[in-house]
Short mmCIF file of N, CA, C and O in Angstrom, two decimals:
data_model
loop_
_atom_site.label_atom_id
_atom_site.label_comp_id
_atom_site.label_asym_id
_atom_site.label_seq_id
_atom_site.Cartn_x
_atom_site.Cartn_y
_atom_site.Cartn_z
N MET A 185 95.25 72.04 -102.41
CA MET A 185 94.58 71.09 -103.27
C MET A 185 94.00 69.97 -102.40
O MET A 185 94.70 69.38 -101.57
N THR A 186 92.73 69.69 -102.57
CA THR A 186 92.10 68.65 -101.76
C THR A 186 92.24 67.29 -102.44
O THR A 186 92.19 67.18 -103.66
N GLU A 187 92.45 66.30 -101.62
CA GLU A 187 92.59 64.95 -102.12
C GLU A 187 91.22 64.33 -102.32
O GLU A 187 90.31 64.58 -101.54
N GLU A 188 91.09 63.50 -103.35
CA GLU A 188 89.83 62.83 -103.60
C GLU A 188 89.64 61.73 -102.56
O GLU A 188 90.59 61.06 -102.18
N PRO A 189 88.40 61.54 -102.07
CA PRO A 189 88.18 60.50 -101.07
C PRO A 189 88.49 59.11 -101.62
O PRO A 189 88.27 58.85 -102.80
N ARG A 190 88.98 58.25 -100.75
CA ARG A 190 89.31 56.87 -101.14
C ARG A 190 88.12 55.98 -100.83
O ARG A 190 87.35 56.25 -99.91
N ILE A 191 87.99 54.91 -101.60
CA ILE A 191 86.88 53.97 -101.43
C ILE A 191 87.41 52.56 -101.62
O ILE A 191 88.31 52.32 -102.42
N ILE A 192 86.84 51.62 -100.87
CA ILE A 192 87.23 50.22 -101.01
C ILE A 192 86.62 49.68 -102.28
O ILE A 192 85.41 49.72 -102.48
N VAL A 193 87.47 49.16 -103.16
CA VAL A 193 86.99 48.59 -104.42
C VAL A 193 86.80 47.07 -104.30
O VAL A 193 85.90 46.51 -104.92
N ALA A 194 87.64 46.41 -103.51
CA ALA A 194 87.54 44.96 -103.34
C ALA A 194 88.24 44.56 -102.06
O ALA A 194 89.03 45.32 -101.50
N GLU A 195 87.93 43.35 -101.59
CA GLU A 195 88.60 42.80 -100.41
C GLU A 195 89.26 41.48 -100.78
O GLU A 195 88.58 40.50 -101.08
N ALA A 196 90.58 41.48 -100.77
CA ALA A 196 91.35 40.28 -101.08
C ALA A 196 91.38 39.35 -99.88
O ALA A 196 91.28 39.77 -98.73
N ARG A 197 91.54 38.06 -100.16
CA ARG A 197 91.60 37.05 -99.10
C ARG A 197 92.96 36.96 -98.43
O ARG A 197 93.09 36.50 -97.31
N ASP A 198 93.99 37.40 -99.17
CA ASP A 198 95.34 37.34 -98.60
C ASP A 198 96.20 38.46 -99.18
O ASP A 198 95.80 39.15 -100.11
N GLU A 199 97.39 38.60 -98.61
CA GLU A 199 98.29 39.68 -99.03
C GLU A 199 98.73 39.56 -100.47
O GLU A 199 98.89 40.56 -101.17
N VAL A 200 98.93 38.33 -100.93
CA VAL A 200 99.40 38.11 -102.30
C VAL A 200 98.34 38.58 -103.31
O VAL A 200 98.65 39.30 -104.26
N GLU A 201 97.10 38.19 -103.08
CA GLU A 201 96.02 38.60 -103.96
C GLU A 201 95.89 40.13 -103.96
O GLU A 201 95.74 40.76 -105.02
N ALA A 202 95.96 40.74 -102.79
CA ALA A 202 95.88 42.20 -102.69
C ALA A 202 97.03 42.85 -103.45
O ALA A 202 96.83 43.86 -104.14
N ALA A 203 98.23 42.29 -103.35
CA ALA A 203 99.39 42.85 -104.04
C ALA A 203 99.24 42.73 -105.55
O ALA A 203 99.58 43.66 -106.29
N ILE A 204 98.70 41.60 -106.02
CA ILE A 204 98.48 41.43 -107.46
C ILE A 204 97.51 42.48 -107.97
O ILE A 204 97.74 43.13 -108.99
N TRP A 205 96.40 42.66 -107.26
CA TRP A 205 95.39 43.63 -107.68
C TRP A 205 95.94 45.05 -107.62
O TRP A 205 95.73 45.84 -108.53
N THR A 206 96.65 45.38 -106.54
CA THR A 206 97.21 46.73 -106.39
C THR A 206 98.22 47.01 -107.50
O THR A 206 98.19 48.09 -108.10
N ASP A 207 99.08 46.05 -107.79
CA ASP A 207 100.07 46.23 -108.86
C ASP A 207 99.39 46.41 -110.22
O ASP A 207 99.80 47.25 -111.02
N ALA A 208 98.35 45.63 -110.48
CA ALA A 208 97.63 45.74 -111.76
C ALA A 208 96.93 47.10 -111.87
O ALA A 208 96.93 47.71 -112.94
N LEU A 209 96.36 47.57 -110.77
CA LEU A 209 95.70 48.88 -110.79
C LEU A 209 96.71 49.99 -111.04
O LEU A 209 96.47 50.88 -111.86
N ILE A 210 97.85 49.92 -110.38
CA ILE A 210 98.89 50.94 -110.56
C ILE A 210 99.41 50.89 -111.99
O ILE A 210 99.62 51.94 -112.62
N ALA A 211 99.57 49.69 -112.55
CA ALA A 211 100.02 49.55 -113.94
C ALA A 211 99.00 50.14 -114.91
O ALA A 211 99.36 50.63 -115.98
N ALA A 212 97.72 50.12 -114.52
CA ALA A 212 96.66 50.70 -115.36
C ALA A 212 96.51 52.21 -115.13
O ALA A 212 95.61 52.84 -115.68
N GLY A 213 97.38 52.78 -114.29
CA GLY A 213 97.33 54.22 -114.05
C GLY A 213 96.36 54.63 -112.96
O GLY A 213 95.98 55.79 -112.86
N ILE A 214 95.95 53.67 -112.13
CA ILE A 214 95.00 53.94 -111.06
C ILE A 214 95.74 53.85 -109.72
O ILE A 214 96.18 52.76 -109.34
N PRO A 215 95.91 54.96 -109.01
CA PRO A 215 96.57 54.90 -107.71
C PRO A 215 95.78 53.99 -106.76
O PRO A 215 94.58 54.14 -106.62
N ALA A 216 96.46 53.03 -106.16
CA ALA A 216 95.78 52.06 -105.29
C ALA A 216 96.68 51.69 -104.12
O ALA A 216 97.90 51.83 -104.19
N ALA A 217 96.04 51.24 -103.06
CA ALA A 217 96.77 50.79 -101.87
C ALA A 217 95.95 49.69 -101.21
O ALA A 217 94.77 49.51 -101.51
N SER A 218 96.59 48.98 -100.30
CA SER A 218 95.91 47.92 -99.57
C SER A 218 96.39 47.92 -98.13
O SER A 218 97.48 48.43 -97.83
N TYR A 219 95.58 47.38 -97.25
CA TYR A 219 95.95 47.28 -95.85
C TYR A 219 95.28 46.04 -95.26
O TYR A 219 94.33 45.51 -95.82
N ALA A 220 95.79 45.57 -94.13
CA ALA A 220 95.22 44.40 -93.46
C ALA A 220 94.13 44.85 -92.51
O ALA A 220 94.26 45.86 -91.83
N ARG A 221 93.04 44.08 -92.49
CA ARG A 221 91.95 44.36 -91.56
C ARG A 221 91.51 43.03 -90.96
O ARG A 221 91.21 42.09 -91.68
N GLY A 222 91.47 42.98 -89.65
CA GLY A 222 91.06 41.77 -88.97
C GLY A 222 91.78 41.61 -87.65
O GLY A 222 92.44 42.52 -87.16
N VAL A 223 91.67 40.44 -87.08
CA VAL A 223 92.25 40.16 -85.77
C VAL A 223 93.76 40.37 -85.79
O VAL A 223 94.32 41.01 -84.91
N GLY A 224 94.42 39.84 -86.81
CA GLY A 224 95.87 39.97 -86.89
C GLY A 224 96.31 41.41 -86.98
O GLY A 224 97.27 41.83 -86.34
N ALA A 225 95.60 42.18 -87.77
CA ALA A 225 95.94 43.60 -87.91
C ALA A 225 95.77 44.33 -86.59
O ALA A 225 96.55 45.21 -86.24
N ALA A 226 94.77 43.94 -85.84
CA ALA A 226 94.52 44.57 -84.54
C ALA A 226 95.57 44.19 -83.52
O ALA A 226 95.80 44.91 -82.55
N LEU A 227 96.23 43.05 -83.72
CA LEU A 227 97.21 42.57 -82.75
C LEU A 227 98.66 42.82 -83.18
O LEU A 227 99.56 42.13 -82.75
N GLY A 228 98.85 43.79 -84.04
CA GLY A 228 100.22 44.17 -84.37
C GLY A 228 100.66 43.79 -85.76
O GLY A 228 101.84 43.88 -86.06
N GLY A 229 99.79 43.35 -86.62
CA GLY A 229 100.16 43.12 -88.00
C GLY A 229 100.32 41.69 -88.42
O GLY A 229 100.53 41.42 -89.60
N ALA A 230 100.27 40.75 -87.51
CA ALA A 230 100.38 39.35 -87.91
C ALA A 230 99.08 38.93 -88.57
O ALA A 230 98.01 39.06 -88.00
N SER A 231 99.17 38.46 -89.80
CA SER A 231 97.95 38.05 -90.49
C SER A 231 97.83 36.54 -90.45
O SER A 231 98.77 35.82 -90.70
N ALA A 232 96.65 36.10 -90.09
CA ALA A 232 96.37 34.67 -90.04
C ALA A 232 95.38 34.35 -91.14
O ALA A 232 94.36 35.03 -91.27
N PRO A 233 95.65 33.34 -91.96
CA PRO A 233 94.72 32.99 -93.04
C PRO A 233 93.31 32.74 -92.48
O PRO A 233 93.14 32.04 -91.49
N GLY A 234 92.34 33.34 -93.13
CA GLY A 234 90.96 33.18 -92.70
C GLY A 234 90.52 34.17 -91.64
O GLY A 234 89.34 34.29 -91.35
N TRP A 235 91.45 34.88 -91.04
CA TRP A 235 91.11 35.83 -89.97
C TRP A 235 91.30 37.27 -90.39
O TRP A 235 90.94 38.18 -89.66
N SER A 236 91.87 37.48 -91.57
CA SER A 236 92.12 38.84 -92.04
C SER A 236 91.64 38.97 -93.48
O SER A 236 91.64 38.00 -94.23
N VAL A 237 91.26 40.18 -93.83
CA VAL A 237 90.99 40.53 -95.23
C VAL A 237 91.86 41.73 -95.56
O VAL A 237 92.36 42.42 -94.67
N PHE A 238 92.04 41.95 -96.84
CA PHE A 238 92.92 43.01 -97.29
C PHE A 238 92.18 43.92 -98.27
O PHE A 238 92.17 43.66 -99.48
N PRO A 239 91.52 44.96 -97.75
CA PRO A 239 90.82 45.88 -98.64
C PRO A 239 91.79 46.60 -99.57
O PRO A 239 92.88 47.01 -99.17
N VAL A 240 91.36 46.74 -100.81
CA VAL A 240 92.11 47.50 -101.81
C VAL A 240 91.34 48.80 -102.02
O VAL A 240 90.14 48.76 -102.29
N VAL A 241 92.02 49.93 -101.85
CA VAL A 241 91.35 51.23 -101.95
C VAL A 241 91.89 52.01 -103.14
O VAL A 241 93.06 51.91 -103.50
N VAL A 242 90.97 52.79 -103.74
CA VAL A 242 91.30 53.65 -104.88
C VAL A 242 90.58 54.98 -104.68
O VAL A 242 89.70 55.10 -103.82
N ASP A 243 90.93 55.96 -105.50
CA ASP A 243 90.20 57.22 -105.49
C ASP A 243 88.77 56.97 -105.98
O ASP A 243 88.56 56.17 -106.89
N ARG A 244 87.80 57.65 -105.38
CA ARG A 244 86.39 57.45 -105.73
C ARG A 244 86.15 57.62 -107.24
O ARG A 244 85.39 56.89 -107.84
N GLY A 245 86.82 58.57 -107.86
CA GLY A 245 86.64 58.83 -109.28
C GLY A 245 87.15 57.70 -110.17
O GLY A 245 86.79 57.62 -111.34
N GLN A 246 87.98 56.84 -109.63
CA GLN A 246 88.56 55.73 -110.39
C GLN A 246 87.86 54.40 -110.12
O GLN A 246 88.30 53.35 -110.58
N LEU A 247 86.76 54.43 -109.37
CA LEU A 247 86.10 53.20 -108.93
C LEU A 247 85.68 52.30 -110.10
O LEU A 247 85.95 51.11 -110.09
N GLY A 248 85.03 52.86 -111.10
CA GLY A 248 84.56 52.05 -112.23
C GLY A 248 85.70 51.35 -112.95
O GLY A 248 85.65 50.15 -113.23
N ALA A 249 86.75 52.10 -113.26
CA ALA A 249 87.91 51.53 -113.95
C ALA A 249 88.59 50.48 -113.08
O ALA A 249 89.00 49.41 -113.56
N ALA A 250 88.69 50.73 -111.77
CA ALA A 250 89.33 49.79 -110.86
C ALA A 250 88.54 48.49 -110.76
O ALA A 250 89.10 47.39 -110.75
N ARG A 251 87.21 48.59 -110.70
CA ARG A 251 86.37 47.39 -110.66
C ARG A 251 86.57 46.54 -111.92
O ARG A 251 86.63 45.32 -111.84
N THR A 252 86.72 47.20 -113.06
CA THR A 252 86.94 46.48 -114.31
C THR A 252 88.27 45.75 -114.29
O THR A 252 88.35 44.58 -114.68
N VAL A 253 89.32 46.42 -113.83
CA VAL A 253 90.65 45.78 -113.77
C VAL A 253 90.61 44.55 -112.87
O VAL A 253 91.08 43.47 -113.25
N ILE A 254 90.03 44.67 -111.69
CA ILE A 254 89.99 43.54 -110.75
C ILE A 254 89.11 42.42 -111.29
O ILE A 254 89.45 41.24 -111.19
N ALA A 255 87.98 42.76 -111.90
CA ALA A 255 87.11 41.73 -112.49
C ALA A 255 87.84 41.00 -113.61
O ALA A 255 87.70 39.77 -113.75
N ASP A 256 88.61 41.72 -114.42
CA ASP A 256 89.37 41.10 -115.50
C ASP A 256 90.42 40.12 -114.97
O ASP A 256 90.81 39.19 -115.66
N LEU A 257 90.87 40.34 -113.75
CA LEU A 257 91.85 39.44 -113.13
C LEU A 257 91.18 38.26 -112.42
O LEU A 257 91.83 37.48 -111.74
N GLY A 258 89.87 38.15 -112.54
CA GLY A 258 89.14 37.05 -111.90
C GLY A 258 88.70 37.34 -110.49
O GLY A 258 88.30 36.43 -109.77
N GLY A 259 88.74 38.59 -110.09
CA GLY A 259 88.37 38.94 -108.72
C GLY A 259 86.97 39.50 -108.59
O GLY A 259 86.68 40.22 -107.63
N GLY A 260 86.11 39.21 -109.54
CA GLY A 260 84.76 39.76 -109.52
C GLY A 260 83.99 39.45 -108.26
O GLY A 260 83.22 40.28 -107.76
N GLN A 261 84.18 38.27 -107.69
CA GLN A 261 83.45 37.90 -106.47
C GLN A 261 83.91 38.68 -105.25
O GLN A 261 83.20 38.75 -104.26
N ALA A 262 85.06 39.30 -105.33
CA ALA A 262 85.60 40.05 -104.18
C ALA A 262 85.30 41.54 -104.25
O ALA A 262 85.65 42.27 -103.33
N LEU A 263 84.65 41.98 -105.34
CA LEU A 263 84.36 43.40 -105.45
C LEU A 263 83.42 43.84 -104.34
O LEU A 263 82.43 43.18 -104.04
N ALA A 264 83.73 44.97 -103.75
CA ALA A 264 82.90 45.51 -102.68
C ALA A 264 81.64 46.10 -103.30
O ALA A 264 81.69 46.67 -104.38
N PRO A 265 80.50 45.95 -102.62
CA PRO A 265 79.29 46.57 -103.16
C PRO A 265 79.44 48.08 -103.19
O PRO A 265 80.01 48.67 -102.28
N TYR A 266 78.92 48.66 -104.25
CA TYR A 266 79.01 50.11 -104.38
C TYR A 266 77.77 50.74 -103.79
O TYR A 266 76.65 50.41 -104.15
N ARG A 267 77.96 51.64 -102.84
CA ARG A 267 76.85 52.34 -102.19
C ARG A 267 76.97 53.82 -102.49
O ARG A 267 77.86 54.49 -101.97
N ASP A 268 76.09 54.30 -103.32
CA ASP A 268 76.07 55.72 -103.67
C ASP A 268 75.34 56.46 -102.55
O ASP A 268 74.17 56.22 -102.29
N SER A 269 76.03 57.37 -101.88
CA SER A 269 75.44 58.05 -100.72
C SER A 269 74.25 58.92 -101.11
O SER A 269 73.30 59.05 -100.33
N ALA A 270 74.26 59.52 -102.29
CA ALA A 270 73.13 60.36 -102.70
C ALA A 270 71.87 59.53 -102.88
O ALA A 270 70.79 59.91 -102.42
N SER A 271 71.98 58.38 -103.53
CA SER A 271 70.78 57.55 -103.71
C SER A 271 70.35 56.91 -102.39
O SER A 271 69.16 56.69 -102.17
N ALA A 272 71.29 56.66 -101.49
CA ALA A 272 70.92 56.13 -100.18
C ALA A 272 70.11 57.16 -99.39
O ALA A 272 69.10 56.81 -98.76
N ARG A 273 70.53 58.42 -99.45
CA ARG A 273 69.78 59.49 -98.78
C ARG A 273 68.39 59.63 -99.40
O ARG A 273 67.41 59.84 -98.69
N LYS A 274 68.30 59.50 -100.70
CA LYS A 274 67.01 59.61 -101.38
C LYS A 274 66.08 58.48 -100.93
O LYS A 274 64.91 58.70 -100.64
N ARG A 275 66.59 57.24 -100.85
CA ARG A 275 65.79 56.11 -100.38
C ARG A 275 65.35 56.30 -98.93
O ARG A 275 64.23 55.98 -98.56
N GLN A 276 66.24 56.85 -98.10
CA GLN A 276 65.89 57.11 -96.70
C GLN A 276 64.78 58.14 -96.61
O GLN A 276 63.85 57.99 -95.81
N SER A 277 64.87 59.19 -97.41
CA SER A 277 63.82 60.21 -97.41
C SER A 277 62.49 59.64 -97.87
O SER A 277 61.44 59.92 -97.28
N GLN A 278 62.52 58.81 -98.92
CA GLN A 278 61.29 58.19 -99.41
C GLN A 278 60.68 57.30 -98.33
O GLN A 278 59.47 57.30 -98.13
N ALA A 279 61.51 56.52 -97.65
CA ALA A 279 61.01 55.64 -96.59
C ALA A 279 60.39 56.45 -95.47
O ALA A 279 59.34 56.09 -94.92
N LEU A 280 61.01 57.57 -95.12
CA LEU A 280 60.47 58.44 -94.07
C LEU A 280 59.10 58.97 -94.46
O LEU A 280 58.16 58.97 -93.66
N PHE A 281 58.95 59.41 -95.70
CA PHE A 281 57.65 59.92 -96.16
C PHE A 281 56.59 58.83 -96.16
O PHE A 281 55.43 59.07 -95.80
N VAL A 282 56.96 57.61 -96.52
CA VAL A 282 55.99 56.50 -96.51
C VAL A 282 55.55 56.22 -95.08
O VAL A 282 54.36 56.08 -94.79
N VAL A 283 56.50 56.16 -94.15
CA VAL A 283 56.17 55.90 -92.74
C VAL A 283 55.29 57.02 -92.19
O VAL A 283 54.28 56.76 -91.52
N LEU A 284 55.64 58.26 -92.48
CA LEU A 284 54.83 59.39 -92.01
C LEU A 284 53.43 59.33 -92.61
O LEU A 284 52.44 59.59 -91.91
N GLY A 285 53.33 58.98 -93.88
CA GLY A 285 52.03 58.84 -94.52
C GLY A 285 51.17 57.78 -93.86
O GLY A 285 49.97 57.98 -93.61
N VAL A 286 51.77 56.64 -93.54
CA VAL A 286 51.05 55.56 -92.87
C VAL A 286 50.59 55.99 -91.49
O VAL A 286 49.44 55.75 -91.10
N VAL A 287 51.45 56.67 -90.74
CA VAL A 287 51.07 57.13 -89.40
C VAL A 287 49.92 58.12 -89.49
O VAL A 287 48.95 58.04 -88.71
N ILE A 288 49.98 59.03 -90.43
CA ILE A 288 48.89 60.01 -90.59
C ILE A 288 47.59 59.31 -90.96
O ILE A 288 46.52 59.64 -90.41
N LEU A 289 47.64 58.34 -91.85
CA LEU A 289 46.43 57.60 -92.23
C LEU A 289 45.85 56.83 -91.04
O LEU A 289 44.63 56.81 -90.85
N VAL A 290 46.71 56.21 -90.24
CA VAL A 290 46.24 55.46 -89.07
C VAL A 290 45.59 56.42 -88.07
O VAL A 290 44.50 56.13 -87.53
N LEU A 291 46.22 57.56 -87.83
CA LEU A 291 45.65 58.54 -86.91
C LEU A 291 44.32 59.09 -87.43
O LEU A 291 43.36 59.25 -86.67
N ALA A 292 44.24 59.35 -88.73
CA ALA A 292 42.99 59.85 -89.33
C ALA A 292 41.89 58.79 -89.22
O ALA A 292 40.73 59.12 -88.90
N ALA A 293 42.23 57.53 -89.45
CA ALA A 293 41.24 56.45 -89.34
C ALA A 293 40.78 56.30 -87.89
O ALA A 293 39.58 56.12 -87.65
N ALA A 294 41.69 56.41 -86.93
CA ALA A 294 41.31 56.30 -85.52
C ALA A 294 40.42 57.46 -85.12
O ALA A 294 39.43 57.28 -84.41
N LEU A 295 40.75 58.66 -85.57
CA LEU A 295 39.95 59.83 -85.27
C LEU A 295 38.56 59.70 -85.91
O LEU A 295 37.54 59.98 -85.27
N GLY A 296 38.51 59.22 -87.14
CA GLY A 296 37.23 59.01 -87.82
C GLY A 296 36.38 57.98 -87.11
O GLY A 296 35.16 58.16 -86.94
N ALA A 297 36.98 56.91 -86.65
CA ALA A 297 36.25 55.87 -85.94
C ALA A 297 35.73 56.40 -84.61
O ALA A 297 34.60 56.10 -84.20
N ARG A 298 36.54 57.20 -83.94
CA ARG A 298 36.12 57.76 -82.66
C ARG A 298 34.95 58.74 -82.83
O ARG A 298 34.01 58.76 -82.05
N LEU A 299 35.02 59.56 -83.88
CA LEU A 299 33.94 60.51 -84.17
C LEU A 299 32.67 59.78 -84.58
O LEU A 299 31.56 60.20 -84.21
N ALA A 300 32.81 58.69 -85.33
CA ALA A 300 31.64 57.92 -85.75
C ALA A 300 30.98 57.20 -84.58
O ALA A 300 29.77 57.03 -84.55
N ALA A 301 31.79 56.79 -83.60
CA ALA A 301 31.27 56.08 -82.43
C ALA A 301 30.58 57.05 -81.47
O ALA A 301 29.77 56.62 -80.64
N GLY A 302 30.86 58.29 -81.58
CA GLY A 302 30.16 59.27 -80.76
C GLY A 302 30.97 59.85 -79.73
O GLY A 302 31.37 60.01 -78.77
#
């Protein structure tokens, strides 16, 4: 059985806030976890206020429900932006086609100008 990928739903400012959100998510039936990220985490786990953040992660399929729970607790400003990889790939493809179109037009205009000049 494959596990569903985890995604960061929010970043708490401290361990207490992360614990409150994680406990509320678990109480709502959403498996959640948190970890320290920052200088303190890199140096063995000591967290210093202002130098560490505490991402809260959930299963990707539970993202919408988890965002609602955290927002209801007043953590709306800490919600991580949601980046849908499929739409990101679509935007990248569109940008590539636009750039290629511009390059082709510039080359065609240069070739036309050269032919007109003789």
